Coordinates of C-alpha atoms in Angstrom, one line a residue:
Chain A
X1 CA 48.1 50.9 22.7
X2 CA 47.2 52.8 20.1
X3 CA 46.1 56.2 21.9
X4 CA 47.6 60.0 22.2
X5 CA 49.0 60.1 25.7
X6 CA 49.8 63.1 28.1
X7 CA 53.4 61.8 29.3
X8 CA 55.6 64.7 30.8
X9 CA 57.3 64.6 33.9
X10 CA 58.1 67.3 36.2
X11 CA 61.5 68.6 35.3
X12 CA 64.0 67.6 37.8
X13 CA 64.6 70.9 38.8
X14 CA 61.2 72.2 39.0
X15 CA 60.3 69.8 41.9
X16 CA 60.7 71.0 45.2
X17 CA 63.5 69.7 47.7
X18 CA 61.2 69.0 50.0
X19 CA 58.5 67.0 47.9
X20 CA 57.2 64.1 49.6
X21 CA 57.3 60.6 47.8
X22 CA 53.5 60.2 47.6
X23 CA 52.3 56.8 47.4
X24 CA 48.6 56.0 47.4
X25 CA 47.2 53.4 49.6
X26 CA 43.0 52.8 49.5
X27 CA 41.8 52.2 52.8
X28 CA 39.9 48.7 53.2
X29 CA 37.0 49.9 55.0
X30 CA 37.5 52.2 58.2
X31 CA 38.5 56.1 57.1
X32 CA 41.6 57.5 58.5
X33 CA 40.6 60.9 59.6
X34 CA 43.1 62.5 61.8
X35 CA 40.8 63.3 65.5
X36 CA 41.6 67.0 64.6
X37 CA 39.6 67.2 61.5
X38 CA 35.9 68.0 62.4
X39 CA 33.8 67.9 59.3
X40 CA 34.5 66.8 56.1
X41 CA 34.1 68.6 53.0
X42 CA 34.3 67.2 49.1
X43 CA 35.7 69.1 46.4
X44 CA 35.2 68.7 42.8
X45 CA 37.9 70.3 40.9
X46 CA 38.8 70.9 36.7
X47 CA 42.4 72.1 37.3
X48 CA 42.3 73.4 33.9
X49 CA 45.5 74.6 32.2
X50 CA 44.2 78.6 31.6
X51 CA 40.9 78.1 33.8
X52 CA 40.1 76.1 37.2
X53 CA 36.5 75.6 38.5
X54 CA 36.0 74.0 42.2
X55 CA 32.7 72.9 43.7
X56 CA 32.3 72.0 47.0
X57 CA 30.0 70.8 49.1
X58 CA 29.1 68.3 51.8
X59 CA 28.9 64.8 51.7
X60 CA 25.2 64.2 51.5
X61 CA 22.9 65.9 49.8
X62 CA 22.8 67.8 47.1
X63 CA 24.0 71.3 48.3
X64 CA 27.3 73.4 46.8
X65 CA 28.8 75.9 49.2
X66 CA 31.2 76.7 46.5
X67 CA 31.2 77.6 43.3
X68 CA 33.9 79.2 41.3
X69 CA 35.8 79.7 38.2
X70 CA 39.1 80.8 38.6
X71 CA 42.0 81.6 36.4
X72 CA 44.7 79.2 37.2
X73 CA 47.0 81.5 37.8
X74 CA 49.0 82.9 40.5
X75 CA 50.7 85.7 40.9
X76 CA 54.0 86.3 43.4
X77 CA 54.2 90.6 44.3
X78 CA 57.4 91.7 43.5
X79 CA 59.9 93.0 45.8
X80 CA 59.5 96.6 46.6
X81 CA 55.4 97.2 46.4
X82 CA 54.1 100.0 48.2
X83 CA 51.8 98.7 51.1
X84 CA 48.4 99.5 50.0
X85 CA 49.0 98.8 46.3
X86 CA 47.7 95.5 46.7
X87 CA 44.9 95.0 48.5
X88 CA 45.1 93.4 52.1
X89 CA 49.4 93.6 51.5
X90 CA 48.8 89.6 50.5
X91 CA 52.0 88.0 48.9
X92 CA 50.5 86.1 46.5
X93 CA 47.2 86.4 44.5
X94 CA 45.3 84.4 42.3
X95 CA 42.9 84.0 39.7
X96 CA 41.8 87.6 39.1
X97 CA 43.4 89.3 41.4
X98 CA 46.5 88.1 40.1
X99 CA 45.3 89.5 36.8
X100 CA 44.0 92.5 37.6
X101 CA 47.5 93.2 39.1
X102 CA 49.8 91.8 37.0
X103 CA 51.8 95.3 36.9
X104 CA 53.2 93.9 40.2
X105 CA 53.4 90.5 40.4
X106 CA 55.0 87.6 38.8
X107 CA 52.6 85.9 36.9
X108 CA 53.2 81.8 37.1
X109 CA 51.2 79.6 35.1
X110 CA 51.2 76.2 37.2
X111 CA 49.7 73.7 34.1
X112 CA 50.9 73.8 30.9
X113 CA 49.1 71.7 28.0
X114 CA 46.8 70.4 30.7
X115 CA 50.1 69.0 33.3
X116 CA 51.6 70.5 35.7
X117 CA 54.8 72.0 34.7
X118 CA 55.5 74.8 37.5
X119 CA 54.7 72.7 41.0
X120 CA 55.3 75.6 43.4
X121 CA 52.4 77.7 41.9
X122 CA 50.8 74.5 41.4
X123 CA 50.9 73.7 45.3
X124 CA 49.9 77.5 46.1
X125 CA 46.9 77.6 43.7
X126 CA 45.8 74.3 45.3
X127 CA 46.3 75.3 48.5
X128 CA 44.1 78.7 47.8
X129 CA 41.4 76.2 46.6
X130 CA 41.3 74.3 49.8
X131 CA 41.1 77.1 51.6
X132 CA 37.8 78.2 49.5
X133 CA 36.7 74.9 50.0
X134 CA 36.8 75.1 53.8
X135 CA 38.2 78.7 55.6
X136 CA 38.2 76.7 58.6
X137 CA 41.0 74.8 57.7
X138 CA 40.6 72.2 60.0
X139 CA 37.8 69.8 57.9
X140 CA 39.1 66.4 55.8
X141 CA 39.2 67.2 52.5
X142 CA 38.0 64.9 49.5
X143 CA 38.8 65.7 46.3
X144 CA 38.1 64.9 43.1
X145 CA 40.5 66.1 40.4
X146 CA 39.8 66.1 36.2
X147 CA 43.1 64.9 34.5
X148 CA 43.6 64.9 30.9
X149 CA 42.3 61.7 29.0
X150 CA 45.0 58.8 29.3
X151 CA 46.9 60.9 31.5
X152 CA 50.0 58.7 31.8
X153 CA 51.6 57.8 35.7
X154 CA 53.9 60.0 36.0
X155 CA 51.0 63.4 35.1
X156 CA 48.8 61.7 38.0
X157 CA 51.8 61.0 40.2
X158 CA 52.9 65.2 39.5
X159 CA 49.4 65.8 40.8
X160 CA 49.2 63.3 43.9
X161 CA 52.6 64.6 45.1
X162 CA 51.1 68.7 44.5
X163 CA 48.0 67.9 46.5
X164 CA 49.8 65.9 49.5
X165 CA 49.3 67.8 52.1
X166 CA 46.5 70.2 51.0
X167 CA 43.7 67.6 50.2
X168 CA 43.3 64.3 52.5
X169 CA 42.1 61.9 49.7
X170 CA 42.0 61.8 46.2
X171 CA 40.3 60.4 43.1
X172 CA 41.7 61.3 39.5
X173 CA 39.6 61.0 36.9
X174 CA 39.8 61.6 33.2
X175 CA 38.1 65.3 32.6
X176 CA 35.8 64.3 29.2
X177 CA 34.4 61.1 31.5
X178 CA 33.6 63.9 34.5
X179 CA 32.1 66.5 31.6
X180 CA 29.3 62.9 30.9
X181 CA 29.0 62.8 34.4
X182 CA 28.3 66.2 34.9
X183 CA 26.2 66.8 31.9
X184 CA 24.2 64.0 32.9
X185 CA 20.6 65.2 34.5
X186 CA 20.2 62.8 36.8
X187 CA 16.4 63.9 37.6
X188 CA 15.8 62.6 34.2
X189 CA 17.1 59.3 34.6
X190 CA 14.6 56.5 33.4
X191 CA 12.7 58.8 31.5
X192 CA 11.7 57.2 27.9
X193 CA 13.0 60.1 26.0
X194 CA 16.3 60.7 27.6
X195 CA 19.7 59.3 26.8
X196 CA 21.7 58.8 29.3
X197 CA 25.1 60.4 28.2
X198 CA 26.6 58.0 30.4
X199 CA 25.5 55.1 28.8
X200 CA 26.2 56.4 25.5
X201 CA 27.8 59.3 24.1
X202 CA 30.8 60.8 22.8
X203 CA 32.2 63.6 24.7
X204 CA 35.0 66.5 23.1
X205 CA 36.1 68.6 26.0
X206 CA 38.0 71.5 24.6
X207 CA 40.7 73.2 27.0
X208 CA 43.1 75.7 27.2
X209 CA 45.9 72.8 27.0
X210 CA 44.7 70.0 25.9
X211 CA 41.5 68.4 23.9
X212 CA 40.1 65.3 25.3
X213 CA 38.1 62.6 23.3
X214 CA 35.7 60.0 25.3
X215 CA 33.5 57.3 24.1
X216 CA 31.4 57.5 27.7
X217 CA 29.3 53.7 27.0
X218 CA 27.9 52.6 30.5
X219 CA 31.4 51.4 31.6
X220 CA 34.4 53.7 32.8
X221 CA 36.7 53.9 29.4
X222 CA 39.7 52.3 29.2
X223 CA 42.6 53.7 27.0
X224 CA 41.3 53.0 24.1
X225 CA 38.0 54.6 24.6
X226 CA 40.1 58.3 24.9
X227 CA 42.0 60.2 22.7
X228 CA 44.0 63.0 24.3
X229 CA 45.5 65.9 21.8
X230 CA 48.2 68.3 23.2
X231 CA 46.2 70.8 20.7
X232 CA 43.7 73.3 22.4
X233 CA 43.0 77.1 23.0
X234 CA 46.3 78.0 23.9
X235 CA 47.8 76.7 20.5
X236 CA 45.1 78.4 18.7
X237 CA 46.2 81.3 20.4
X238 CA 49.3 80.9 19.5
X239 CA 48.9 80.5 16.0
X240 CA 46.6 83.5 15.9
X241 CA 49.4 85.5 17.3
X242 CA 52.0 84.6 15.1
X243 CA 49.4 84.8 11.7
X244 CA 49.0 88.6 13.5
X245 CA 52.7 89.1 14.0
X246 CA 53.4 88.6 10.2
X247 CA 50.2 90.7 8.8
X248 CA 50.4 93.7 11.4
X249 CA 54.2 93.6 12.4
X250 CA 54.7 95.5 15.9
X251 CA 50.8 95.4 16.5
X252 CA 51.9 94.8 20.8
X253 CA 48.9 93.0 21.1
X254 CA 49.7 90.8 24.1
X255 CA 49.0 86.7 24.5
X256 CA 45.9 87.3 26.9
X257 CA 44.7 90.0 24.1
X258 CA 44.9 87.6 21.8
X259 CA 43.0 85.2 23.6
X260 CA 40.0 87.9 24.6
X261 CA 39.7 88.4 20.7
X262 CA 39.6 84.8 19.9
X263 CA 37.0 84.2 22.9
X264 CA 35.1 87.2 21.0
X265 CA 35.3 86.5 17.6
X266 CA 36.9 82.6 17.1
X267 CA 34.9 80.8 14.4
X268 CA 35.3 77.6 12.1
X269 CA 34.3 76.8 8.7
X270 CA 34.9 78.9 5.5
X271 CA 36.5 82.5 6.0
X272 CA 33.8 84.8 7.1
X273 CA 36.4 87.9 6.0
X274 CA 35.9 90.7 6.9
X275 CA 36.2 91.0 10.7
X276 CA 37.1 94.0 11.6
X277 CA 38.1 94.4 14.8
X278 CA 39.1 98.1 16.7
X279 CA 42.3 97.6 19.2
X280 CA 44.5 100.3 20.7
X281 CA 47.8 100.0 20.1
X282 CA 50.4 102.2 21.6
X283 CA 47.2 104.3 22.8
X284 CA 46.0 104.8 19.3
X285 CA 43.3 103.0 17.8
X286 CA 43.8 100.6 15.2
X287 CA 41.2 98.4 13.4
X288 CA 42.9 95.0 12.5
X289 CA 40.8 92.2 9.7
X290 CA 41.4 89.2 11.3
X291 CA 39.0 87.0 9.3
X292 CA 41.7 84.7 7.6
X293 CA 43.8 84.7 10.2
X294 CA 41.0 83.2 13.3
X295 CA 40.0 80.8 10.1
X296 CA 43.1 79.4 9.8
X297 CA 43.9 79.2 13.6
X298 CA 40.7 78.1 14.6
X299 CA 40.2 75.4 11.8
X300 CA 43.7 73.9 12.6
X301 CA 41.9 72.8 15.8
X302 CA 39.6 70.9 13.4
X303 CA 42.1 69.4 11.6
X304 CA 43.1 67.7 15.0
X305 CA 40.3 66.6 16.7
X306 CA 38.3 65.5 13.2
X307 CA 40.4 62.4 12.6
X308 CA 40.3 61.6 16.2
X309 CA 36.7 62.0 16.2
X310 CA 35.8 59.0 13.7
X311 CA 38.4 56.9 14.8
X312 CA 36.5 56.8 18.4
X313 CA 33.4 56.4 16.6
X314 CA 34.9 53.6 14.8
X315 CA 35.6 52.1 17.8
X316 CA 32.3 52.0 18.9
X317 CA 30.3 48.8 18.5
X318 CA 27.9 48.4 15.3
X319 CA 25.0 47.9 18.2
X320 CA 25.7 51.1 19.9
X321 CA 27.1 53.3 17.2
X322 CA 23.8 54.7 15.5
X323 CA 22.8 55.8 19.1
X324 CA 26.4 57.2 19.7
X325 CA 26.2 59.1 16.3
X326 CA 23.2 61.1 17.9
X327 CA 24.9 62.0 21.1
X328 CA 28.2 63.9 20.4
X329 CA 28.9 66.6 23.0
X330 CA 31.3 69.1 23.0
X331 CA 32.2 70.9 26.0
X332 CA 34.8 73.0 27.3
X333 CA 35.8 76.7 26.3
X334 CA 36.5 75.4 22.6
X335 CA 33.0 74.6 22.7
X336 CA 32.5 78.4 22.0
X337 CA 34.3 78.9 18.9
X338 CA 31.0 79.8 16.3
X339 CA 30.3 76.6 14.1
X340 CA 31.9 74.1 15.9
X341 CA 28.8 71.8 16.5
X342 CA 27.8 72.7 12.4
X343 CA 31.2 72.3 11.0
X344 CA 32.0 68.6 12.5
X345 CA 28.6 67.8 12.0
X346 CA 28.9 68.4 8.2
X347 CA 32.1 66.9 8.3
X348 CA 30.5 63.5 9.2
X349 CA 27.5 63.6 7.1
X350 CA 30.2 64.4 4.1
X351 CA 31.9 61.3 4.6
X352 CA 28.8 59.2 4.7
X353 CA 28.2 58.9 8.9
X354 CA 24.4 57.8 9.3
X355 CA 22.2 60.7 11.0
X356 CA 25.0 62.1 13.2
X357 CA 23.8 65.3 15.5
X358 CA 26.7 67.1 17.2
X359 CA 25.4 69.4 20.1
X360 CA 27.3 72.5 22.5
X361 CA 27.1 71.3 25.9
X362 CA 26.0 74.6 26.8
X363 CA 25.8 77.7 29.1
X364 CA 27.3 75.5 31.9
X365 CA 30.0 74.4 29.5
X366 CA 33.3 75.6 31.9
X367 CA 31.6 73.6 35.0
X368 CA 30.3 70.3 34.2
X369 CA 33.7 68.8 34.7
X370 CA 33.7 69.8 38.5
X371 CA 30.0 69.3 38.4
X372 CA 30.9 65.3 37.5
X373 CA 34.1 65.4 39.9
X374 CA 31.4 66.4 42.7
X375 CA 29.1 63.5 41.8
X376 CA 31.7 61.1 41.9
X377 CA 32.8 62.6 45.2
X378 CA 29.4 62.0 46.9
X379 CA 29.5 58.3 45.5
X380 CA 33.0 57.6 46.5
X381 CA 32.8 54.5 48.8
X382 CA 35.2 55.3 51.8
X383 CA 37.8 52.5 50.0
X384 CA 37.5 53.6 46.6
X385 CA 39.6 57.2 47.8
X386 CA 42.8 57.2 47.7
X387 CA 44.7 58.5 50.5
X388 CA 48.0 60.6 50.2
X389 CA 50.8 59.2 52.7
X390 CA 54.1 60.9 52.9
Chain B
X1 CA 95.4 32.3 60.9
X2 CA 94.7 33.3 57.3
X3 CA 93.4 31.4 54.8
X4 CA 93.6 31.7 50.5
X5 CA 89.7 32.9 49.9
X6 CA 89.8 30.1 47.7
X7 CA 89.9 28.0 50.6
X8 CA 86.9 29.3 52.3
X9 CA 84.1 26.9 52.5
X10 CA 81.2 28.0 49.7
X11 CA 78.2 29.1 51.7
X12 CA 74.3 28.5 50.6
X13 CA 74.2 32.1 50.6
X14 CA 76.7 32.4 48.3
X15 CA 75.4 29.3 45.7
X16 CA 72.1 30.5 45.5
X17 CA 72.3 34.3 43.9
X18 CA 74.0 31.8 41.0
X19 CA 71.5 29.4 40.4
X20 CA 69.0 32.1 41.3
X21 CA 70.2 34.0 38.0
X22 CA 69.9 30.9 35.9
X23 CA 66.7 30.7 37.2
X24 CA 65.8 34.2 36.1
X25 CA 67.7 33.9 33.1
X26 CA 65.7 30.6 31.7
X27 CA 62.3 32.4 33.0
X28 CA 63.3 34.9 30.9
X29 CA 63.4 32.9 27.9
X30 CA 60.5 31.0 28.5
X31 CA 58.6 35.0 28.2
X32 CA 60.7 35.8 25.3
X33 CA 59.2 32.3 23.6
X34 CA 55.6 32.9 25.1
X35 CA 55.6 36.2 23.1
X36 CA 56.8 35.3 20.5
X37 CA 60.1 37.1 20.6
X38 CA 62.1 33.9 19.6
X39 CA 65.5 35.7 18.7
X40 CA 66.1 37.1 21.6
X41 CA 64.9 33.8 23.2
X42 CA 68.0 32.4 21.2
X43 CA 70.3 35.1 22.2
X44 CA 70.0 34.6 25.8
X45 CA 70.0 30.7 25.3
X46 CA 73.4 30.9 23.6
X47 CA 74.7 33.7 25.3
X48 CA 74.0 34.4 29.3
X49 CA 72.6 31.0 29.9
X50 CA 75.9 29.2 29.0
X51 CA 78.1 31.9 31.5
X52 CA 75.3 31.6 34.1
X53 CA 75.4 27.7 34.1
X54 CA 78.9 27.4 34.2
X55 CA 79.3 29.8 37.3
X56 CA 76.7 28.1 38.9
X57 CA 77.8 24.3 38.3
X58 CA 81.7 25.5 39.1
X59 CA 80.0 26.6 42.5
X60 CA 77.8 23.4 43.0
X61 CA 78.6 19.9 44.6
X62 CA 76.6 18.3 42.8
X63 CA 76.1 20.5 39.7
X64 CA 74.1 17.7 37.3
X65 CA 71.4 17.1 39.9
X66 CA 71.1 20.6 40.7
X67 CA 71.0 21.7 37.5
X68 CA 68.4 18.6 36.2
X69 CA 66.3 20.3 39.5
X70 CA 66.1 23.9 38.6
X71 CA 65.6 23.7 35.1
X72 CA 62.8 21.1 35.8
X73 CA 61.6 23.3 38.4
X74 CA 61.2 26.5 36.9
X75 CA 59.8 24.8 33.5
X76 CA 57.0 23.7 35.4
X77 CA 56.5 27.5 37.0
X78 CA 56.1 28.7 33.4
X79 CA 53.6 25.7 32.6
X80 CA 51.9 27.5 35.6
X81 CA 52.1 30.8 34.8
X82 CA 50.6 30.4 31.3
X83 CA 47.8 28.5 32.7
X84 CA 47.1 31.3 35.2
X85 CA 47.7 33.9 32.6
X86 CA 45.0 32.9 30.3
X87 CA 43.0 32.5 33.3
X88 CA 43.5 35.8 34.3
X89 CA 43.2 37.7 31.1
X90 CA 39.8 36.4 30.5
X91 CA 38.6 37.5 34.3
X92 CA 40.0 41.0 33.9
X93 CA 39.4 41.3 30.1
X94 CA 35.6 40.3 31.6
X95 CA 35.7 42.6 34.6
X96 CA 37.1 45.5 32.3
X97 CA 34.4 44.9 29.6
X98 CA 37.0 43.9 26.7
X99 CA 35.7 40.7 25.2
X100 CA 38.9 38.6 25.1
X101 CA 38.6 37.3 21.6
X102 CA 35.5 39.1 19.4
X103 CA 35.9 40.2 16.1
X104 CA 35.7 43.8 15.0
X105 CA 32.8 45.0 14.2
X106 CA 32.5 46.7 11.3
X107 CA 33.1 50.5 11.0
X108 CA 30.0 52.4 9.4
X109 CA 31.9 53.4 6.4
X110 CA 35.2 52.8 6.3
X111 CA 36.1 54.2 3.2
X112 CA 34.6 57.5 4.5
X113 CA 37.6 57.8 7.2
X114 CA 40.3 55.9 5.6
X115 CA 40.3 59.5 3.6
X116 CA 41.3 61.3 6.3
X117 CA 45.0 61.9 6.5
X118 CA 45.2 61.7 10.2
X119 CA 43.2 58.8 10.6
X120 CA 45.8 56.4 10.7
X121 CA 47.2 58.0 14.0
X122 CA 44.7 55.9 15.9
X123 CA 44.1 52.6 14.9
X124 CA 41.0 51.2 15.7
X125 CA 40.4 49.2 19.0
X126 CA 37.8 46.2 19.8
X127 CA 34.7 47.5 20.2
X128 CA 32.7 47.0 23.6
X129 CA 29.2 46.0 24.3
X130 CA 27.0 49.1 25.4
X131 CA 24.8 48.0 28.8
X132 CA 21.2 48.5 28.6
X133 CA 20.8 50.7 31.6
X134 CA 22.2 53.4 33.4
X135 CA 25.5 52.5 35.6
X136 CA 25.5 54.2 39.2
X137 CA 28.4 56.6 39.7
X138 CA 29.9 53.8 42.4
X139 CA 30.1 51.0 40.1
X140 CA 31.6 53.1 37.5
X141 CA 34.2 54.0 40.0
X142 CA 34.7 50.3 41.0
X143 CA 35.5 49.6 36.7
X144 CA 38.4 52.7 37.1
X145 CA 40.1 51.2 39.9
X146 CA 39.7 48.0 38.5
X147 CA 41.7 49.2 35.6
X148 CA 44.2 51.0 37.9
X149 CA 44.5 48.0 39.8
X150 CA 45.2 45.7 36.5
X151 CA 47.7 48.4 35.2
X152 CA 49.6 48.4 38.9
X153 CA 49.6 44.5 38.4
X154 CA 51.2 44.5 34.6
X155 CA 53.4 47.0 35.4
X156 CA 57.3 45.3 35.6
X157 CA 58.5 46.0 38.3
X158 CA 62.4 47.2 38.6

């Protein structure tokens, strides 16, 4: 196999005592609701390493009673919080509220580089979604869960063993192959002028963890059809900070600073120096250039996914690759990084690719992973779910 | 009264686990062969084959016959499991879309990419044919656990 693979398991000591050995089974025909459970309720969800988004909704129709992006994080309160300081005394917050009060709580990551590396938080932030999903708490829940592309066993055994318990059944699916699904308009189907992204495109979902290459052609992609690069926002972050570090030495400027002025500013392509950018530092105001320094971070992502780029398109059929070459999608929050779509683009025509058109997914770009994980959900057969047994 | 161990009648449960493991040992070498892994082939041929037979015939009544039987037996299982092998591999290399045998198609410009430092950290793949219409959700679904259920299958299991 001649793919990038996501292949990490849980550290020994990170899994809980108490973790179940999950195995899978797929029932032949007949559900296996438990009598209690009154309704049942599917879930799409992009358990994304610095952002989550879950849809949910019911099992026919068209209809989302959920919608949300959430920070995936979680945040324990520390010992010896005044009541009142957090709202509603809770123990553990997520998302924004963790955020928003990270003065008194331990913030815990659960995925790191698109797995999940802390399973505790991992297990609370999942169990937080189900409750979004369904208050209740008494309805089956079906979910369907993005995983990084050519996630290996042991990343989808991490997450089957973190959801046992929380959802009822289970379908992981590579996240760039769920970002076709979801981008697809299915209204348009069978209209002369539309491609179907599903039958042929090539979809570069940038994360916080991970990037994820998929040639989507008609068929569900083996491992050869996805490239998965441990190389995303977070190390573009990092490299940003430590390019900062050595210019402004003791600038303070945190990680998720770093990562708001990256969102802002974060561009590829030639240096667009000057960008001048005000900050306060130690409560004074400061104006840092960080032209050079979000070129060189940002472009390092293009250094990754380029080569991985043409060697999927290379793997594309002569009869389908001219049609490919007009369907490039990227997606995800690297997707917002200014001249992203140009620069590859360029890249392509420069080395002699015929007519190729690379387009930003767009506005909807942090949901069309759960949007596809939803889809899928609502055309699950009964026996193509995967149930969690203990 | 007690008797020397050596004494004690040799059980069928105790001969088998002996010619069972010359068993596994020759299957063993047949895969080695079938792949194309020919020195370790040899290794096991001159090395636990040898120890395993002699254990097993030291153990046997009749340790000619029964060693003319298994050999003959399990040469005809890897006859077998070639045939159903190549079988196999084309109805899951069909069911999975990977043409068994094509060619590669040729890349649009291969010069173009071949400049690319990184490029060599993903050798290409055979290409696949692109259907003409639109795949439902469900059948796309089917193809994944199709794929899961051909990896579960390959997987060795300990």
């Amino acid at each position: 196999m001649s793919t990038t693979s996501v292949d990490k398991p849980l550290p020994a000591a990170a899994v809980p005592a108490n973790a179940p050995n999950v195995t899978v089974s797929r029932p032949a025909s007949t559900p296996a609701s438990t009598p209690t459970k009154t309704k049942t309720v599917l879930v799409g969800f992009d358990f994304g390493t610095n952002k989550s988004c879950v849809l949910a909704g019911p099992p026919a129709g068209h209809d989302i009673s959920v919608s949300k992006v959430i920070p995936t994080v979680v945040g324990y309160v520390k010992d010896g919080i005044v009541d009142g300081i957090v709202a509603g005394n809770r123990s553990i917050l997520f998302g924004d509220d963790a955020l928003q009060n990270m003065l008194h709580v331990r913030l815990e990551q659960p995925m790191t580089h698109g797995i999940i590396s802390h399973p505790e938080a991992a297990r609370d932030f999942l169990k937080h979604i189900r409750s979004l999903a369904d208050p209740t708490g008494t309805a089956e829940i079906r979910a369907v869960v993005g995983v990084p592309a050519n996630a290996t066993e042991q990343v989808r055994e991490d997450i089957r063993r973190t959801a046992f318990g929380i959802f009822d059944r289970i379908l992981l699916i590579p996240e760039p192959f769920l970002a076709a699904l979801g981008y697809r308009e299915d209204s348009r189907l069978g209209q002369a002028n539309y491609i179907d992204p599903v039958v042929n495109s090539l979809f570069v979902d940038i994360g916080g963890g991970t990037s994820d290459l998929c040639l989507v052609q008609g068929y569900f992609p083996v491992a050869d059809d996805q490239i998965s690069l441990p190389f995303a926002g977070d190390a573009i972050d990092e490299l940003l900070q430590e390019d900062l570090n050595r210019i402004y030495p003791n600038n303070g400027l945190s990680r998720h600073k770093v990562r708001e002025l990256k969102e802002t500013h974060g561009y590829v392509g030639p240096s667009r120096s000057p960008v001048e950018v005000k900050v306060v530092i130690g409560g004074k105001a400061h104006t840092l250039e960080l032209g050079n320094a979000l070129a060189r971070a940002c472009n390092a992502l293009i250094d990754r996914i380029y080569p991985a780029l043409t060697t999927l398109i290379q793997r594309a059929s002569s009869d389908s690759v001219v049609t490919l070459l007009q369907n490039i999608i990227i997606t995800g929050g690297g997707s917002q990084l200014k001249g992203i779509d140009t620069l590859l683009q360029k890249k392509l025509v420069e080395d002699g690719y015929e007519s190729p058109k690379v387009k930003i997914a767009g506005q909807d770009y942090k949901r069309y992973v759960a949007i596809g994980a939803l889809k899928a959900a609502r055309a699950a057969r009964d026996n193509q779910w995967q149930v969690l047994l203990g | 009264m007690i008797l020397n161990s050596a004494e004690l009648p040799i059980s069928e449960s105790f001969t088998k686990p002996t010619w069972d493991e010359v068993r596994r040992i020759y299957r063993r070498i047949g895969v080695l062969r079938a792949t194309g892994r020919n020195e370790e082939a040899a290794d096991l041929e001159h090395g636990e084959l040898p120890r395993a037979l002699t254990a097993a015939r030291i153990q046997s009544s009749a340790p000619d016959q029964e060693e003319a039987a298994v050999f003959a037996e399990e040469a005809e299982r890897l006859a077998n499991a070639t045939v159903t092998a190549e079988i196999l591999a084309s109805l899951l290399a069909e069911r999975l879309r990977l043409p068994a045998v094509e060619p590669r198609a040729e890349n649009p410009r291969p010069a173009a990419t071949a400049a690319t430092p990184r490029a060599n950290e993903f050798p290409p793949a055979p290409p696949r044919p692109v259907p003409a219409t639109s795949p439902t959700i469900t059948d796309l679904l089917d193809g994944m656990l199709s794929q899961e259920t051909a990896a579960a299958r390959t997987k060795p299991r300990p």
